[in-house]
Coordinates of C-alpha atoms in Angstrom, one line a residue:
M13 CA 124.4 92.9 93.3
A14 CA 126.9 92.8 96.1
V15 CA 128.7 95.7 97.6
I16 CA 131.8 95.4 99.7
G17 CA 133.3 98.3 101.6
I18 CA 136.0 98.7 104.1
F19 CA 135.2 101.2 106.8
A20 CA 136.9 102.4 109.9
E21 CA 135.9 100.8 113.1
N22 CA 132.5 102.0 114.6
F23 CA 131.6 103.9 111.4
N24 CA 127.8 104.0 111.1
D25 CA 126.5 105.7 108.0
E26 CA 122.8 105.1 108.1
V27 CA 122.1 106.6 104.7
T28 CA 124.6 104.4 102.9
Q29 CA 123.3 101.3 104.8
Y30 CA 119.7 102.2 103.7
Q31 CA 120.7 102.7 100.1
M32 CA 122.7 99.4 100.0
G33 CA 119.9 97.4 101.6
R34 CA 117.0 98.8 99.6
Y35 CA 115.4 96.8 96.9
V36 CA 113.7 98.5 94.0
S37 CA 111.6 96.4 91.7
S38 CA 111.5 97.0 88.0
N39 CA 107.9 98.4 88.2
E40 CA 108.9 100.9 90.9
A41 CA 112.1 101.8 89.0
V42 CA 110.1 102.7 85.8
W43 CA 107.5 104.5 87.9
R44 CA 110.2 106.7 89.5
I45 CA 112.1 107.2 86.2
F46 CA 108.9 108.7 84.6
S47 CA 108.4 110.8 87.8
F48 CA 104.9 109.5 88.5
H49 CA 103.4 110.2 91.9
I50 CA 104.0 107.3 94.3
N51 CA 101.5 107.9 97.1
E52 CA 98.5 109.6 95.4
R53 CA 95.1 108.3 94.4
H54 CA 93.3 110.2 91.7
P55 CA 90.4 110.5 91.5
S56 CA 89.4 109.9 95.1
V57 CA 86.7 107.3 95.8
V58 CA 83.8 108.1 98.1
H59 CA 81.9 105.1 99.6
L60 CA 78.2 106.0 99.8
A61 CA 76.2 104.2 102.5
V62 CA 73.0 102.5 101.6
H63 CA 70.7 101.5 104.4
L64 CA 67.1 101.6 105.5
E65 CA 65.8 104.2 107.9
N66 CA 67.5 103.7 111.3
G67 CA 69.3 100.8 109.7
Q68 CA 72.9 102.1 109.8
R69 CA 75.6 100.2 111.7
V70 CA 76.3 101.6 115.1
Y71 CA 79.4 100.7 117.1
F72 CA 79.3 101.4 120.8
T73 CA 81.0 100.6 124.1
P74 CA 79.3 100.2 127.5
Q75 CA 80.2 103.8 128.3
N76 CA 78.5 105.3 125.2
A77 CA 75.7 102.8 124.5
V78 CA 72.8 105.0 125.7
Q79 CA 74.1 108.0 123.7
R80 CA 74.6 106.0 120.5
A81 CA 71.2 104.4 120.8
A82 CA 69.5 107.8 121.2
Q83 CA 71.6 109.7 118.6
P84 CA 73.4 107.3 116.1
P85 CA 76.3 108.7 114.2
S86 CA 75.7 110.3 110.9
T87 CA 76.3 108.3 107.7
T88 CA 76.7 109.7 104.1
L89 CA 73.1 108.9 103.5
T90 CA 71.7 110.6 106.6
S91 CA 74.0 113.6 106.0
F92 CA 72.7 113.8 102.4
F93 CA 69.2 114.3 103.7
E94 CA 70.4 116.9 106.3
T95 CA 72.3 118.8 103.6
C96 CA 69.3 118.8 101.3
Q97 CA 67.2 120.4 104.1
N98 CA 69.7 123.2 104.6
D99 CA 71.1 123.8 101.0
D100 CA 69.0 124.7 98.0
F101 CA 71.6 123.5 95.5
A102 CA 71.8 120.1 97.3
Q103 CA 68.0 119.6 96.8
T104 CA 68.6 119.5 93.0
L105 CA 71.1 116.6 93.3
L106 CA 70.6 112.9 93.4
Y107 CA 72.4 110.9 96.1
S108 CA 74.9 109.5 93.5
E109 CA 75.7 113.0 92.4
M110 CA 76.5 114.3 95.8
P111 CA 80.3 113.5 95.8
K112 CA 80.7 115.6 92.6
Y113 CA 79.8 118.8 94.4
Y114 CA 80.5 118.0 98.1
T115 CA 83.3 116.3 100.1
W116 CA 82.7 114.0 103.0
N117 CA 84.4 115.2 106.2
K118 CA 85.1 112.2 108.3
S119 CA 85.7 114.0 111.5
S120 CA 82.5 116.1 111.5
R121 CA 80.6 113.4 109.5
K122 CA 79.0 116.0 107.2
F123 CA 79.1 116.9 103.5
I124 CA 81.0 120.2 102.8
R125 CA 80.8 122.0 99.4
R126 CA 83.6 120.9 97.1
K127 CA 86.2 123.4 96.0
Q128 CA 88.2 121.3 93.5
G129 CA 88.6 117.8 92.1
K130 CA 86.3 115.1 90.8
P131 CA 85.7 111.9 92.8
I132 CA 84.2 108.5 91.9
Q133 CA 81.3 107.3 94.0
E134 CA 81.0 103.7 95.0
Y135 CA 78.2 101.8 96.6
P136 CA 78.9 98.9 98.9
D137 CA 77.8 95.4 97.9
V138 CA 74.0 95.3 97.9
Y139 CA 72.5 91.9 97.2
S140 CA 69.4 91.4 95.1
T141 CA 67.7 89.3 97.8
D142 CA 67.3 92.4 99.9
V143 CA 64.7 94.1 97.7
N144 CA 64.4 97.4 99.5
L145 CA 68.1 98.1 99.5
F146 CA 68.7 96.8 96.0
S147 CA 66.0 99.0 94.5
T148 CA 67.5 102.0 96.4
S149 CA 71.0 101.4 95.1
Q150 CA 69.9 101.0 91.5
Q151 CA 68.4 104.5 91.1

């Protein structure tokens, strides 16, 4: 499609320029015609960490190396155990059931009781050659 227009000198209509220069694929056009959400993922996916005791990955800089070694950051697995110590309901749940009833807060790195929605939990790739991790992830 070609659009030709004659405008007065120094006329700068950014909205028209955007609309004329925008490409909409057939998939996006149908998606918009049916009024589907463009930027939403449902249900949300929660990645559950699987690691041995004190085996979580720790990222550090020279400035915070001592602090990270003494107190590594919490993962979903370590937070699961902490939540089970403090919450009677959490003690009745399996690790794989945790995302159904709790949300993972990335900033505080803790599980918080869920108010709405249903997520899908996902384990990372665990290879059968690592017997301890593989048996843990299969439960």
